[in-house]
Amino acid sequence: MLEGKRVVLGVAGGIAAYKAIDVCRRLVDAGAHVVPVLTEGALHFVGRTTFDALGSERAWTSLWDEQRPIPHTHLGQTADLVIVAPATARVLGLYATGISDDLLTNILLATRAPVLVCPAMHTEMWEHAAVQDNLRVLRGRGVHVVEPEVGRLAGGDVGAGRLADPATIVEAATSLLLASASAPDLTGLRMIVTAGGTREPIDPVRFIGNRSSGKQGHAVAEEAAARGAKVTLVTTVRLPVSARIDAVRVDTAAEMEHAVLSRAESADVVVMAAAVADFRPVQAAPSKLKKAGGPPEVRLEPTVDILAELGGRRRPGQVLVGFAAETDDLRVHAAEKLQRKGIDLIVGNDISEPGVGFEHDTNAVVILGADGSSVEVPLADKRAIARAILDAISNARSSS
Ligand code: CTP
C-alpha cells in the first residue's frame, strides 16, 4: 500500500525506542522506503544494527557523516513523511523553537513533508506546561500528533506518557501518506483566508466580540500553504502562524474589510472563515465609561458585509467561500447565505452540536456549492475539515 513512499523514521532517546523497531518493520512490510535516523540518546536504548537490518537503508546517526555529507537537506527534501517515535521532550522543545542541534532536528526544519510526532516520556514531563506549550505551537504549525497512552512507564510507574501502540502510529502514518498523495496540489494559487472574531470597541477597555477562536481559519491557511498555495491570512487571533504564510493582524470589522478588499483583486480564492461583527458601536467612547454614569446606551450601526461586497465585485474565475455558523435549520440558512452573498461555496456548521464550531479543536460541516453540490464532513479535527474545504475549492475551480 505504501509502495514508493519515503519515510524518515526519527528515533529519539527514550525507553520506548524499542517500539520504533516494530514501527520500522511494519512500515517496510507495507512497502514504504524507511530511512531510520537515530539520535545520540536513542543509541543508549537500541542498537543501530537492528535498524540497519530492518530499515530500507543504513541508519543515520550523525550530521557529520564523512561518507555522506549534509544528509539533513537531502533526507528532509526527499521524504514524503517524517515520523518521530518516540518524540522526547528535548526533540519537541528544539523543534518548536526552531533549534537544530543534531541530524533529526535538522531534518525536521529542512523538510516540507508532513511530520508526525509521537511523544513518549514520564507523566510529570508530559504534563509539564513547557512540553504542552511546545506541542500546541507544533500543532498550530500543522504538525500531526499521536498522543501517548496511559500505561506502565520506565521504572514501574503507571501514568500518561507511554508511546502509542506501533499499530496506531503506522495507521496514522498511512493515512497521512495516502491523504497527501490524493490531495490536489495548490502550487501558485493566491489565497486570502480570514480567521477569528472581530472586536468592535465600546470604549478603550470594552468591546463587542464573539466566540470564534480562529482555529478553523488558521487550519485552512496552514493546509493551503502546505499544499503550495500563496496564502495571506487576515486574522484577529494570536495563534502561531508558519513563516510561509503572510499574516496580517487586525481587530475590527473595518480593519478586516480594508485588509481583504485591498488585496482581493489579485486573489484566486477568498475564504471568509472569520466571524465578522454585523453591527458596531456608532462611536467608541474616547475614555473608559464609568459605572457611576449608569447603564450606557450603545448605539449600533451595520458593518460592511465583506463577503457580499466581494460577491458583487468578483472577477471571472475567482472562487469565494463563506461560512455559516448556525444553531438551527443549518442547510436552509447556509443555502440562503450562499445565494444572497453571491458566492461559490458555503461551509455550514451547527454550533449547537457537541464538539462543533467555536473554540473546539474539532468540527463537523456541510459544504454546499452554488452548482448544487453538497458534501457532509463528519466530526474530525479542524485540519481534516480544512482538507475537505480545500478539496471542494479545487473542484469548484476545475468546474468553473
Ligand atoms: N461576513 C462578512 N462580513 C460581515 C459579516 C459576515 O464577510 N460583515 C461573512 C462571514 O465571514 C461568513 C459569512 O459572511 O463567511 C456568514 O456570515 P453571517 O454573519 O452568518 O451572515 P449574515 O448575513 O450576517 O446572517 P445572520 O443573520 O445569520 O448573521
Short mmCIF file of N, CA and C in Angstrom, two decimals, residues 35-169:
data_model
loop_
_atom_site.label_atom_id
_atom_site.label_comp_id
_atom_site.label_asym_id
_atom_site.label_seq_id
_atom_site.Cartn_x
_atom_site.Cartn_y
_atom_site.Cartn_z
N VAL A 35 13.79 5.28 6.14
CA VAL A 35 15.14 5.76 6.44
C VAL A 35 15.22 6.01 7.94
N PRO A 36 15.91 5.12 8.68
CA PRO A 36 15.97 5.33 10.14
C PRO A 36 16.99 6.42 10.48
N VAL A 37 16.61 7.30 11.39
CA VAL A 37 17.52 8.34 11.88
C VAL A 37 17.50 8.28 13.40
N LEU A 38 18.62 7.88 13.99
CA LEU A 38 18.67 7.70 15.45
C LEU A 38 19.44 8.85 16.09
N THR A 39 18.91 9.37 17.18
CA THR A 39 19.66 10.40 17.89
C THR A 39 20.70 9.72 18.78
N GLU A 40 21.59 10.55 19.32
CA GLU A 40 22.61 10.00 20.22
C GLU A 40 21.95 9.31 21.41
N GLY A 41 20.87 9.93 21.91
CA GLY A 41 20.14 9.35 23.05
C GLY A 41 19.53 8.01 22.69
N ALA A 42 19.00 7.89 21.48
CA ALA A 42 18.36 6.63 21.07
C ALA A 42 19.37 5.49 21.12
N LEU A 43 20.63 5.81 20.77
CA LEU A 43 21.66 4.76 20.74
C LEU A 43 21.97 4.19 22.12
N HIS A 44 21.54 4.91 23.18
CA HIS A 44 21.69 4.34 24.53
C HIS A 44 20.66 3.26 24.79
N PHE A 45 19.57 3.27 24.00
CA PHE A 45 18.47 2.33 24.25
C PHE A 45 18.41 1.21 23.23
N VAL A 46 18.76 1.51 21.98
CA VAL A 46 18.68 0.49 20.91
C VAL A 46 19.96 0.53 20.07
N GLY A 47 20.28 -0.58 19.45
CA GLY A 47 21.49 -0.63 18.62
C GLY A 47 21.17 -0.24 17.18
N ARG A 48 22.12 0.42 16.53
CA ARG A 48 21.86 0.83 15.16
C ARG A 48 21.76 -0.37 14.21
N THR A 49 22.44 -1.48 14.59
CA THR A 49 22.44 -2.67 13.73
C THR A 49 21.02 -3.15 13.45
N THR A 50 20.17 -3.06 14.49
CA THR A 50 18.77 -3.50 14.33
C THR A 50 18.10 -2.68 13.23
N PHE A 51 18.32 -1.36 13.26
CA PHE A 51 17.68 -0.50 12.25
C PHE A 51 18.36 -0.64 10.89
N ASP A 52 19.69 -0.89 10.90
CA ASP A 52 20.39 -1.15 9.63
C ASP A 52 19.74 -2.34 8.93
N ALA A 53 19.41 -3.35 9.75
CA ALA A 53 18.89 -4.59 9.18
C ALA A 53 17.42 -4.47 8.77
N LEU A 54 16.63 -3.74 9.58
CA LEU A 54 15.19 -3.70 9.31
C LEU A 54 14.77 -2.56 8.40
N GLY A 55 15.53 -1.46 8.41
CA GLY A 55 15.19 -0.30 7.57
C GLY A 55 15.49 -0.58 6.11
N SER A 56 15.15 0.39 5.26
CA SER A 56 15.38 0.20 3.82
C SER A 56 16.77 0.64 3.42
N GLU A 57 17.44 1.35 4.32
CA GLU A 57 18.85 1.71 4.09
C GLU A 57 19.51 1.81 5.45
N ARG A 58 20.83 1.95 5.45
CA ARG A 58 21.54 2.01 6.73
C ARG A 58 21.04 3.17 7.57
N ALA A 59 21.02 2.96 8.88
CA ALA A 59 20.55 4.01 9.78
C ALA A 59 21.52 5.19 9.77
N TRP A 60 20.94 6.39 9.92
CA TRP A 60 21.74 7.60 10.04
C TRP A 60 21.81 7.96 11.51
N THR A 61 23.00 8.35 11.96
CA THR A 61 23.12 8.68 13.38
C THR A 61 23.82 10.01 13.62
N SER A 62 24.35 10.62 12.56
CA SER A 62 25.09 11.86 12.79
C SER A 62 24.95 12.81 11.61
N LEU A 63 25.02 14.08 11.96
CA LEU A 63 25.02 15.14 10.95
C LEU A 63 26.39 15.18 10.25
N TRP A 64 27.36 14.58 10.91
CA TRP A 64 28.74 14.73 10.45
C TRP A 64 29.27 13.41 9.87
N ASP A 65 28.52 12.82 8.97
CA ASP A 65 28.92 11.57 8.34
C ASP A 65 29.83 11.91 7.16
N GLU A 66 31.10 11.47 7.24
CA GLU A 66 32.06 11.88 6.20
C GLU A 66 31.78 11.23 4.85
N GLN A 67 31.16 10.05 4.88
CA GLN A 67 30.86 9.37 3.62
C GLN A 67 29.70 10.06 2.88
N ARG A 68 28.77 10.62 3.68
CA ARG A 68 27.54 11.12 3.08
C ARG A 68 27.30 12.55 3.60
N PRO A 69 27.88 13.55 2.95
CA PRO A 69 27.82 14.91 3.50
C PRO A 69 26.42 15.55 3.45
N ILE A 70 26.24 16.56 4.30
CA ILE A 70 24.95 17.28 4.52
C ILE A 70 23.70 16.40 4.28
N PRO A 71 23.57 15.38 5.13
CA PRO A 71 22.44 14.47 4.91
C PRO A 71 21.08 15.09 5.19
N HIS A 72 21.02 16.13 6.07
CA HIS A 72 19.69 16.57 6.52
C HIS A 72 18.86 17.18 5.40
N THR A 73 19.51 17.96 4.51
CA THR A 73 18.72 18.60 3.45
C THR A 73 18.19 17.53 2.50
N HIS A 74 19.07 16.62 2.13
CA HIS A 74 18.67 15.55 1.22
C HIS A 74 17.56 14.70 1.84
N LEU A 75 17.76 14.30 3.10
CA LEU A 75 16.76 13.44 3.75
C LEU A 75 15.45 14.18 3.96
N GLY A 76 15.53 15.44 4.35
CA GLY A 76 14.31 16.23 4.58
C GLY A 76 13.56 16.50 3.29
N GLN A 77 14.31 16.84 2.24
CA GLN A 77 13.66 17.22 0.98
C GLN A 77 13.02 16.04 0.25
N THR A 78 13.58 14.86 0.42
CA THR A 78 13.06 13.73 -0.36
C THR A 78 11.99 12.93 0.39
N ALA A 79 11.76 13.28 1.66
CA ALA A 79 10.79 12.50 2.45
C ALA A 79 9.36 12.82 2.04
N ASP A 80 8.49 11.80 2.07
CA ASP A 80 7.05 12.02 1.92
C ASP A 80 6.40 12.21 3.29
N LEU A 81 7.10 11.74 4.32
CA LEU A 81 6.60 11.87 5.69
C LEU A 81 7.79 11.72 6.64
N VAL A 82 7.80 12.53 7.69
CA VAL A 82 8.80 12.36 8.75
C VAL A 82 8.04 11.97 10.02
N ILE A 83 8.45 10.85 10.60
CA ILE A 83 7.83 10.40 11.87
C ILE A 83 8.89 10.53 12.96
N VAL A 84 8.49 10.99 14.14
CA VAL A 84 9.40 10.94 15.27
C VAL A 84 8.74 10.08 16.35
N ALA A 85 9.30 8.90 16.59
CA ALA A 85 8.72 7.95 17.55
C ALA A 85 9.83 7.17 18.23
N PRO A 86 10.05 7.34 19.50
CA PRO A 86 9.37 8.28 20.37
C PRO A 86 9.91 9.70 20.18
N ALA A 87 9.01 10.69 20.40
CA ALA A 87 9.46 12.09 20.42
C ALA A 87 9.65 12.47 21.88
N THR A 88 10.87 12.81 22.24
CA THR A 88 11.16 13.17 23.64
C THR A 88 10.87 14.65 23.87
N ALA A 89 10.85 15.05 25.13
CA ALA A 89 10.63 16.47 25.47
C ALA A 89 11.73 17.32 24.81
N ARG A 90 12.95 16.78 24.75
CA ARG A 90 14.05 17.54 24.14
C ARG A 90 13.78 17.82 22.66
N VAL A 91 13.41 16.78 21.91
CA VAL A 91 13.20 16.97 20.47
C VAL A 91 12.00 17.90 20.22
N LEU A 92 10.92 17.73 21.01
CA LEU A 92 9.75 18.60 20.83
C LEU A 92 10.13 20.06 21.10
N GLY A 93 10.92 20.27 22.14
CA GLY A 93 11.34 21.63 22.51
C GLY A 93 12.21 22.26 21.44
N LEU A 94 13.15 21.50 20.92
CA LEU A 94 14.04 22.03 19.88
C LEU A 94 13.24 22.34 18.61
N TYR A 95 12.36 21.42 18.25
CA TYR A 95 11.56 21.58 17.03
C TYR A 95 10.65 22.82 17.15
N ALA A 96 9.99 22.96 18.32
CA ALA A 96 9.06 24.08 18.50
C ALA A 96 9.79 25.42 18.46
N THR A 97 11.05 25.43 18.93
CA THR A 97 11.76 26.72 18.97
C THR A 97 12.68 26.90 17.76
N GLY A 98 12.71 25.93 16.88
CA GLY A 98 13.49 26.09 15.65
C GLY A 98 14.98 25.93 15.85
N ILE A 99 15.38 25.12 16.81
CA ILE A 99 16.82 24.90 17.04
C ILE A 99 17.22 23.54 16.47
N SER A 100 18.29 23.55 15.68
CA SER A 100 18.74 22.30 15.07
C SER A 100 20.08 21.93 15.68
N ASP A 101 20.10 20.93 16.56
CA ASP A 101 21.40 20.62 17.16
C ASP A 101 21.84 19.18 16.90
N ASP A 102 21.10 18.45 16.10
CA ASP A 102 21.57 17.13 15.68
C ASP A 102 20.90 16.80 14.35
N LEU A 103 21.16 15.63 13.81
CA LEU A 103 20.63 15.31 12.48
C LEU A 103 19.11 15.35 12.45
N LEU A 104 18.47 14.74 13.45
CA LEU A 104 17.00 14.66 13.43
C LEU A 104 16.37 16.06 13.46
N THR A 105 16.85 16.93 14.35
CA THR A 105 16.23 18.26 14.43
C THR A 105 16.55 19.08 13.17
N ASN A 106 17.67 18.83 12.54
CA ASN A 106 17.96 19.49 11.25
C ASN A 106 16.96 19.04 10.18
N ILE A 107 16.70 17.74 10.15
CA ILE A 107 15.74 17.22 9.16
C ILE A 107 14.37 17.83 9.39
N LEU A 108 13.95 17.92 10.66
CA LEU A 108 12.62 18.46 10.97
C LEU A 108 12.48 19.90 10.44
N LEU A 109 13.57 20.66 10.49
CA LEU A 109 13.49 22.03 10.00
C LEU A 109 13.67 22.10 8.48
N ALA A 110 14.32 21.10 7.91
CA ALA A 110 14.63 21.16 6.47
C ALA A 110 13.52 20.57 5.61
N THR A 111 12.54 19.90 6.23
CA THR A 111 11.55 19.22 5.40
C THR A 111 10.29 20.05 5.17
N ARG A 112 9.65 19.82 4.04
CA ARG A 112 8.33 20.41 3.76
C ARG A 112 7.26 19.32 3.83
N ALA A 113 7.70 18.08 4.11
CA ALA A 113 6.76 16.96 4.16
C ALA A 113 5.94 17.04 5.45
N PRO A 114 4.78 16.37 5.49
CA PRO A 114 4.05 16.29 6.75
C PRO A 114 4.92 15.64 7.83
N VAL A 115 4.73 16.05 9.07
CA VAL A 115 5.50 15.50 10.18
C VAL A 115 4.53 14.93 11.22
N LEU A 116 4.84 13.73 11.68
CA LEU A 116 4.02 13.06 12.69
C LEU A 116 4.88 12.83 13.92
N VAL A 117 4.55 13.47 15.03
CA VAL A 117 5.33 13.24 16.25
C VAL A 117 4.53 12.37 17.21
N CYS A 118 5.23 11.45 17.86
CA CYS A 118 4.59 10.51 18.78
C CYS A 118 5.30 10.63 20.12
N PRO A 119 4.84 11.54 20.97
CA PRO A 119 5.56 11.79 22.22
C PRO A 119 5.51 10.59 23.16
N ALA A 120 6.57 10.44 23.93
CA ALA A 120 6.62 9.44 24.99
C ALA A 120 7.59 9.95 26.03
N MET A 121 7.13 9.98 27.28
CA MET A 121 8.00 10.44 28.38
C MET A 121 7.29 10.17 29.69
N HIS A 122 7.96 10.45 30.80
CA HIS A 122 7.33 10.25 32.09
C HIS A 122 6.16 11.21 32.27
N THR A 123 5.16 10.82 33.05
CA THR A 123 3.93 11.61 33.20
C THR A 123 4.22 13.05 33.60
N GLU A 124 5.14 13.24 34.58
CA GLU A 124 5.42 14.60 35.04
C GLU A 124 5.94 15.46 33.90
N MET A 125 6.80 14.87 33.07
CA MET A 125 7.35 15.62 31.94
C MET A 125 6.26 15.89 30.91
N TRP A 126 5.46 14.87 30.62
CA TRP A 126 4.39 15.01 29.63
C TRP A 126 3.41 16.12 30.03
N GLU A 127 3.12 16.20 31.33
CA GLU A 127 2.13 17.19 31.79
C GLU A 127 2.75 18.57 32.03
N HIS A 128 4.07 18.67 31.92
CA HIS A 128 4.71 19.97 32.18
C HIS A 128 4.22 21.01 31.17
N ALA A 129 3.97 22.22 31.69
CA ALA A 129 3.41 23.28 30.84
C ALA A 129 4.32 23.56 29.63
N ALA A 130 5.63 23.43 29.82
CA ALA A 130 6.56 23.73 28.71
C ALA A 130 6.36 22.74 27.58
N VAL A 131 6.21 21.47 27.93
CA VAL A 131 6.02 20.43 26.90
C VAL A 131 4.68 20.64 26.20
N GLN A 132 3.63 20.90 26.99
CA GLN A 132 2.31 21.10 26.40
C GLN A 132 2.29 22.37 25.53
N ASP A 133 2.98 23.41 25.95
CA ASP A 133 3.06 24.64 25.13
C ASP A 133 3.75 24.35 23.81
N ASN A 134 4.85 23.58 23.88
CA ASN A 134 5.58 23.26 22.65
C ASN A 134 4.70 22.47 21.69
N LEU A 135 3.94 21.53 22.24
CA LEU A 135 3.05 20.73 21.38
C LEU A 135 1.98 21.61 20.73
N ARG A 136 1.47 22.55 21.52
CA ARG A 136 0.44 23.46 20.99
C ARG A 136 1.02 24.26 19.82
N VAL A 137 2.23 24.74 19.99
CA VAL A 137 2.88 25.51 18.92
C VAL A 137 3.02 24.61 17.68
N LEU A 138 3.49 23.40 17.90
CA LEU A 138 3.72 22.50 16.76
C LEU A 138 2.40 22.16 16.06
N ARG A 139 1.37 21.88 16.86
CA ARG A 139 0.05 21.59 16.26
C ARG A 139 -0.42 22.77 15.43
N GLY A 140 -0.22 23.97 15.96
CA GLY A 140 -0.64 25.19 15.25
C GLY A 140 0.07 25.32 13.92
N ARG A 141 1.26 24.73 13.82
CA ARG A 141 2.00 24.80 12.55
C ARG A 141 1.68 23.62 11.65
N GLY A 142 0.71 22.81 12.06
CA GLY A 142 0.28 21.72 11.19
C GLY A 142 0.97 20.39 11.45
N VAL A 143 1.78 20.34 12.52
CA VAL A 143 2.42 19.06 12.85
C VAL A 143 1.35 18.11 13.41
N HIS A 144 1.39 16.86 12.98
CA HIS A 144 0.42 15.87 13.44
C HIS A 144 0.96 15.17 14.68
N VAL A 145 0.06 14.83 15.58
CA VAL A 145 0.49 14.26 16.86
C VAL A 145 -0.29 12.97 17.13
N VAL A 146 0.43 11.91 17.46
CA VAL A 146 -0.24 10.73 18.01
C VAL A 146 0.03 10.77 19.51
N GLU A 147 -1.01 11.03 20.27
CA GLU A 147 -0.88 11.23 21.72
C GLU A 147 -0.38 9.95 22.41
N PRO A 148 0.38 10.11 23.47
CA PRO A 148 0.79 8.92 24.24
C PRO A 148 -0.41 8.33 24.97
N GLU A 149 -0.24 7.09 25.41
CA GLU A 149 -1.32 6.41 26.12
C GLU A 149 -1.02 6.38 27.61
N VAL A 150 -2.00 5.98 28.38
CA VAL A 150 -1.80 5.78 29.82
C VAL A 150 -1.36 4.33 30.00
N GLY A 151 -0.32 4.11 30.79
CA GLY A 151 0.12 2.73 30.99
C GLY A 151 1.39 2.68 31.81
N ARG A 152 2.03 1.52 31.78
CA ARG A 152 3.26 1.31 32.55
C ARG A 152 4.41 2.05 31.90
N LEU A 153 5.17 2.78 32.72
CA LEU A 153 6.30 3.56 32.21
C LEU A 153 7.60 2.98 32.74
N ALA A 154 8.72 3.55 32.30
CA ALA A 154 10.02 3.07 32.79
C ALA A 154 10.05 3.19 34.32
N GLY A 155 10.68 2.23 34.98
CA GLY A 155 10.82 2.29 36.43
C GLY A 155 9.59 1.77 37.16
N GLY A 156 8.57 1.31 36.41
CA GLY A 156 7.40 0.69 37.04
C GLY A 156 6.26 1.65 37.33
N ASP A 157 6.47 2.97 37.13
CA ASP A 157 5.37 3.92 37.36
C ASP A 157 4.26 3.68 36.34
N VAL A 158 3.06 4.09 36.71
CA VAL A 158 1.93 3.99 35.78
C VAL A 158 1.36 5.39 35.59
N GLY A 159 1.12 5.78 34.34
CA GLY A 159 0.54 7.11 34.09
C GLY A 159 0.51 7.42 32.61
N ALA A 160 0.15 8.68 32.29
CA ALA A 160 0.10 9.10 30.89
C ALA A 160 1.53 9.35 30.40
N GLY A 161 1.83 8.96 29.18
CA GLY A 161 3.16 9.23 28.63
C GLY A 161 3.75 8.05 27.90
N ARG A 162 3.04 6.90 27.93
CA ARG A 162 3.56 5.72 27.23
C ARG A 162 3.35 5.87 25.72
N LEU A 163 4.37 5.54 24.96
CA LEU A 163 4.26 5.68 23.50
C LEU A 163 3.04 4.91 22.99
N ALA A 164 2.31 5.53 22.04
CA ALA A 164 1.16 4.87 21.44
C ALA A 164 1.59 3.54 20.83
N ASP A 165 0.63 2.68 20.65
CA ASP A 165 0.90 1.37 20.07
C ASP A 165 1.48 1.51 18.65
N PRO A 166 2.51 0.72 18.30
CA PRO A 166 3.08 0.84 16.94
C PRO A 166 2.01 0.74 15.84
N ALA A 167 0.99 -0.10 16.05
CA ALA A 167 -0.06 -0.24 15.02
C ALA A 167 -0.79 1.09 14.83
N THR A 168 -1.04 1.79 15.95
CA THR A 168 -1.73 3.09 15.88
C THR A 168 -0.88 4.11 15.14
N ILE A 169 0.43 4.09 15.42
CA ILE A 169 1.35 5.03 14.78
C ILE A 169 1.40 4.77 13.27
#
